[in-house]
Each structure stands twice: as structure tokens, then as C-alpha cells.
Coordinates of N, CA and C in Angstrom, one line a residue:
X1 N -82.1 2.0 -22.2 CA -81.9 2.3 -23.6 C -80.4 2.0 -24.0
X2 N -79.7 2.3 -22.9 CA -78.3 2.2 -23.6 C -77.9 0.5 -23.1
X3 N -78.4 -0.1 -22.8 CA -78.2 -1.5 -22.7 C -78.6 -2.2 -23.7
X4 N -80.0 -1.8 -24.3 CA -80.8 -2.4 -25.4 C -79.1 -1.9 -27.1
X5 N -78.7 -1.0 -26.6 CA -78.1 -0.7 -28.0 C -76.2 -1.3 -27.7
X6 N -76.2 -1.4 -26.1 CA -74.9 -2.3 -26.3 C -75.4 -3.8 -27.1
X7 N -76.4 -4.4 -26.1 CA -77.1 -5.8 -26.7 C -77.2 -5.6 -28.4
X8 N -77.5 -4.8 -28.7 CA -77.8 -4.9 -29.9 C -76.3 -5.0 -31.0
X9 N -75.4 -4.2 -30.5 CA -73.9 -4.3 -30.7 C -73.2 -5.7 -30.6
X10 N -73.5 -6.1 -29.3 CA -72.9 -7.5 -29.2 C -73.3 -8.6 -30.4
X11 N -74.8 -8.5 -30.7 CA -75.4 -9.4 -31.1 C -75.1 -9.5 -32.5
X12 N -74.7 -8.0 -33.3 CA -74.5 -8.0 -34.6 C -72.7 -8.3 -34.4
X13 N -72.3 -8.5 -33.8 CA -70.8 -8.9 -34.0 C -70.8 -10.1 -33.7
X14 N -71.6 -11.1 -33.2 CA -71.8 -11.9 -33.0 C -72.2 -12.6 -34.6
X15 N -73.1 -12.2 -35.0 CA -73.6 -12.8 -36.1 C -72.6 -12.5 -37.3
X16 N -71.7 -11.5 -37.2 CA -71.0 -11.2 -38.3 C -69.8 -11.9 -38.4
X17 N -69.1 -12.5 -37.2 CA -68.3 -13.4 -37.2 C -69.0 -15.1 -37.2
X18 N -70.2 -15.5 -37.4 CA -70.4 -16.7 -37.6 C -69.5 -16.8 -39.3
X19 N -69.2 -18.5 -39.4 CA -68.7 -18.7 -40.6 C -70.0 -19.2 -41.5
X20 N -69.3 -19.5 -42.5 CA -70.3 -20.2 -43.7 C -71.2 -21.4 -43.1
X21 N -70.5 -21.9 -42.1 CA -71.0 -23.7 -41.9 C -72.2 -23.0 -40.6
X22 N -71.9 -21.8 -39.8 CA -72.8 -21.4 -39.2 C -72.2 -21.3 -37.4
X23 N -70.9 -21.7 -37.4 CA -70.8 -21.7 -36.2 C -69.9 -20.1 -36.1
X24 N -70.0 -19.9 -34.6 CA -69.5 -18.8 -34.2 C -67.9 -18.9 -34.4
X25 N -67.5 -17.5 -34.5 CA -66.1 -17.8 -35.2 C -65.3 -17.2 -33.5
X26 N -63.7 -17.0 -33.9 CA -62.9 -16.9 -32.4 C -63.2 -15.6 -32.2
X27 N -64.8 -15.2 -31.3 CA -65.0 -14.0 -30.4 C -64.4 -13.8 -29.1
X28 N -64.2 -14.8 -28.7 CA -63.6 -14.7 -27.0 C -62.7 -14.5 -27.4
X29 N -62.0 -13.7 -26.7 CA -60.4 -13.5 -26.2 C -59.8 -14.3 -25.4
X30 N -59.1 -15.2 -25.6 CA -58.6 -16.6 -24.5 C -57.4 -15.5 -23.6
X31 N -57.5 -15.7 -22.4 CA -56.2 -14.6 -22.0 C -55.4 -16.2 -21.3
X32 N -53.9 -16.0 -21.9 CA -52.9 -16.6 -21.2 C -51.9 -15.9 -20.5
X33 N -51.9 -16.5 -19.6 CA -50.7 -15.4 -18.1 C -49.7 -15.8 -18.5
X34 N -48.7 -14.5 -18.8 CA -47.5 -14.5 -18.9 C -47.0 -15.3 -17.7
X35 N -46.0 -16.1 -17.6 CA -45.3 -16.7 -16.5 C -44.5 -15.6 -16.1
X36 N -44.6 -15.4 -14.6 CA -43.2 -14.8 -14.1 C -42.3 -14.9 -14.2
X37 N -40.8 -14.4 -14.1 CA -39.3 -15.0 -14.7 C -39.3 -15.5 -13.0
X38 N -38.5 -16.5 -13.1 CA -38.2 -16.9 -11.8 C -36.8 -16.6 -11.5
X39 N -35.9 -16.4 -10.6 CA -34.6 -16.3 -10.2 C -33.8 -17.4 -10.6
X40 N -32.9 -17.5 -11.3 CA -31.6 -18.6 -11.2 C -30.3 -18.0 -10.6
X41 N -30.3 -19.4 -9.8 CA -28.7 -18.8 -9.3 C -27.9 -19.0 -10.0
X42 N -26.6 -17.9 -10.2 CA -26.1 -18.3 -11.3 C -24.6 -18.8 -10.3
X43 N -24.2 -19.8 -11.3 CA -22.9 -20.8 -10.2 C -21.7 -20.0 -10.1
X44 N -21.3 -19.7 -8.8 CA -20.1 -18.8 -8.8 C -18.9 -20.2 -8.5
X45 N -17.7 -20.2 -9.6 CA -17.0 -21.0 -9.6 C -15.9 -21.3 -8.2
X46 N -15.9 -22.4 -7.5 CA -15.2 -22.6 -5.9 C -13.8 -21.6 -6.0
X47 N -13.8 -21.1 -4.9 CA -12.3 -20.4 -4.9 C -11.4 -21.4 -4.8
X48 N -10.0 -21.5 -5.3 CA -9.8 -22.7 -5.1 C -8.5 -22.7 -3.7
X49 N -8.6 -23.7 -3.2 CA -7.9 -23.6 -1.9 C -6.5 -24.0 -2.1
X50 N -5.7 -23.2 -1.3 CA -4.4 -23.1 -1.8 C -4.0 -24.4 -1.2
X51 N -2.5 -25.3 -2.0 CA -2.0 -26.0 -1.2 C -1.0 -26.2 -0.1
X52 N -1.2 -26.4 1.0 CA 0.0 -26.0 1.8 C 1.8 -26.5 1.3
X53 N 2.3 -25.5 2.0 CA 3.9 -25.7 1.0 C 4.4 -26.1 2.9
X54 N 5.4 -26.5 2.4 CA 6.1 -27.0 3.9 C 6.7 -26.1 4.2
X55 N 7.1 -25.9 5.9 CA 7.6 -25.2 5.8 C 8.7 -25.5 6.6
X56 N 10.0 -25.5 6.4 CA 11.2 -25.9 6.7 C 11.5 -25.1 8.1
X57 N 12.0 -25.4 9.1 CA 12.1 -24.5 10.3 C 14.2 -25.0 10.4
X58 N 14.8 -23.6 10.1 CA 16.3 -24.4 10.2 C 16.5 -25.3 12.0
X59 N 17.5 -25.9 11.8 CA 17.6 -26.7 13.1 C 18.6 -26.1 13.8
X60 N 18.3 -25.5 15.2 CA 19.5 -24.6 15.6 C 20.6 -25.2 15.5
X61 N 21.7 -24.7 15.5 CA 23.1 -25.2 15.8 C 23.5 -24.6 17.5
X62 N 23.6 -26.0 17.9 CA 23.6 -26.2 19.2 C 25.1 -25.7 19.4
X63 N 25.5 -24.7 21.0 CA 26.7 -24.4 21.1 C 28.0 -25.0 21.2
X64 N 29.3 -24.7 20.5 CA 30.1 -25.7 20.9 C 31.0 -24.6 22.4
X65 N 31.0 -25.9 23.4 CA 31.8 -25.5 24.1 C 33.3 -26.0 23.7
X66 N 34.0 -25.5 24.4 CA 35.5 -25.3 24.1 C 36.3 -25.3 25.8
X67 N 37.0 -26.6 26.0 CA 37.6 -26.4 26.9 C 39.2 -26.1 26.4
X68 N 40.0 -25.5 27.6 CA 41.6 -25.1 27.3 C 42.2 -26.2 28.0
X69 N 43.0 -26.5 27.0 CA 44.0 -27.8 27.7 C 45.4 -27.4 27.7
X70 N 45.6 -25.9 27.1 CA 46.1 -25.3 28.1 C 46.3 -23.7 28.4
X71 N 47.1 -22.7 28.3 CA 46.5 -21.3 28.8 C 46.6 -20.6 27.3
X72 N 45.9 -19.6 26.9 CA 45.9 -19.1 25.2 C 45.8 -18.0 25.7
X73 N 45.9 -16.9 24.7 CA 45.7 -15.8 24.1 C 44.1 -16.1 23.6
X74 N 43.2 -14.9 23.9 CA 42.2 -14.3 22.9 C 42.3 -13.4 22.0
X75 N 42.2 -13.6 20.9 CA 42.5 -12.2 19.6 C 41.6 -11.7 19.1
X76 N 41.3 -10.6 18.3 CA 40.0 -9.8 17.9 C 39.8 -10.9 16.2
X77 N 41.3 -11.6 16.2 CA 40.7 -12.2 14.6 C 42.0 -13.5 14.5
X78 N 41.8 -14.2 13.3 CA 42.6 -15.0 13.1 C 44.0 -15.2 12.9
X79 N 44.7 -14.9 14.4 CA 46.4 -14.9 14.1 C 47.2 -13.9 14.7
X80 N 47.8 -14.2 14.7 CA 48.8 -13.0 15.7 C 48.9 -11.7 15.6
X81 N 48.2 -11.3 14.5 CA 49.1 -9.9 14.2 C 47.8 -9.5 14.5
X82 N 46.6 -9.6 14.7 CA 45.1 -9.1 16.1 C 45.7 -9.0 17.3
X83 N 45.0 -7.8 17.8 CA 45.4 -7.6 18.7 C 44.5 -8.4 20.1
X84 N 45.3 -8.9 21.0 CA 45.3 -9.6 22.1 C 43.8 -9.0 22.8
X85 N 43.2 -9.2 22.8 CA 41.8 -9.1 23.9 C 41.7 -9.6 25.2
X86 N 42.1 -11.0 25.5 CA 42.1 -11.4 26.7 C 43.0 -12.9 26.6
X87 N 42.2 -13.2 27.6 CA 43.7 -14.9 27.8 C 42.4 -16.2 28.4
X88 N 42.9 -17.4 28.2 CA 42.1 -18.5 29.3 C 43.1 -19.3 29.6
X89 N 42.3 -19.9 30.7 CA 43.2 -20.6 31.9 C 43.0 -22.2 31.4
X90 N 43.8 -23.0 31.9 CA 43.6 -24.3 31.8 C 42.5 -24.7 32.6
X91 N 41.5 -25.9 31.9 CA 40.4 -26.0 32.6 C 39.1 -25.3 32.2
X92 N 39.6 -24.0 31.6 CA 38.4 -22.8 31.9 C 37.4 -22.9 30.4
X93 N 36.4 -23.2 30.2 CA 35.3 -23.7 29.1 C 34.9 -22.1 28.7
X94 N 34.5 -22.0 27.3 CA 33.5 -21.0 26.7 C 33.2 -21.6 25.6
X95 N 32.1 -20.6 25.1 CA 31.3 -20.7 23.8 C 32.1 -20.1 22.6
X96 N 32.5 -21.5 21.8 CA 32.8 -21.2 20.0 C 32.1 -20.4 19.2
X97 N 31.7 -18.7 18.9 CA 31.3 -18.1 18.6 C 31.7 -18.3 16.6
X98 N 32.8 -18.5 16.5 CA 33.2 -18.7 14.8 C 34.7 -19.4 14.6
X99 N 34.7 -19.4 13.5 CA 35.8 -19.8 13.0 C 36.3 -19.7 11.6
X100 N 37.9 -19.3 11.7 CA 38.1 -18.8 10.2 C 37.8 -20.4 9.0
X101 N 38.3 -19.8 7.9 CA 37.5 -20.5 6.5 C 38.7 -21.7 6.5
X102 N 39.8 -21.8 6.7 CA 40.7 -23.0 6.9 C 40.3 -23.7 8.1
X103 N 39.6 -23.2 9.5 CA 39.6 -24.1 10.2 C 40.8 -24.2 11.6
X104 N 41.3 -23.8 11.3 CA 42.6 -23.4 12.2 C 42.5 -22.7 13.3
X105 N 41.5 -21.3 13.4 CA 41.5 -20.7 14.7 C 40.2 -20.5 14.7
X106 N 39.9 -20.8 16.1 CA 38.3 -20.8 16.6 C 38.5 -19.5 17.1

């Protein structure tokens, strides 16, 4: 019974959407599938690579040796009125540690 009165439902909706010319009108439901979203990568812009800078390395300054041609005084500074530290012999070599701004005493 309760089949006879769904049929009977279908049938009158069926006939109530026919048009004037006699054909059936849009009863179906067309189902269209939503598309999925798909993933985009989104572009991460290049880091940018740094450019190498030079790099200068100073050039040692090589020692000056110093020979005595003949016997000196050593002083704590440039000139007599320093006091005496030590002495060299003729012959006797060391290392030029400085020199004052004229150039005069090593």
C-alpha cells in the first residue's frame, strides 16, 4: 500500500511538470561534483646570495736586522737624555723594533 501511494505521488508530479508541447519538464536533479581545491605552491622568492668582498690579508713586514759598525749605547727612547739600557759591540746584529717620526734613531 504504501508503495502504490509513493507511485502514485511520483506519477502526479510527473504529469504536473509536463509542459504545454507535452514533454516532461527538468524533474531530474543533474548532481555536478564540486571539484576539490587542489594545493598551489606558492613561490617563495630565492634568498639572495651574498657577494664575496675580498679580503685583504696585510703583508707582514719582514724584520729589519741591524748590524753595529761600531759600539752604541741602547736607550729606553730617542736621544740622550733616556736613560741608557744597554750597549752593542761591533759586529753584534739585532732586531729594529721602531723608530722615531724623523728617522734618526732606530
Amino acid at each position: 500500500m504504501i508503495r502504490l501511494i509513493f507511485l502514485t505521488i511520483v506519477s502526479l508530479a510527473l504529469i504536473s511538470c509536463q509542459s504545454s508541447t507535452g514533454a516532461l519538464g527538468s524533474l531530474i536533479a543533474t548532481i555536478t561534483p564540486t571539484p576539490e581545491p587542489t594545493a598551489t605552491a606558492t613561490p617563495v622568492p630565492p634568498t639572495p646570495t651574498p657577494e664575496p668582498t675580498a679580503t685583504t690579508t696585510p703583508t707582514p713586514i719582514p724584520d729589519v736586522i741591524a748590524t753595529a759598525l761600531f759600539s752604541a749605547n741602547l736607550r729606553q727612547g730617542p736621544g740622550t737624555d733616556y736613560a741608557r739600557v744597554g750597549g752593542v759591540a761591533i759586529g753584534e746584529q739585532f732586531i729594529v723594533i721602531g723608530k722615531n717620526e724623523q728617522g734618526n734613531w732606530w
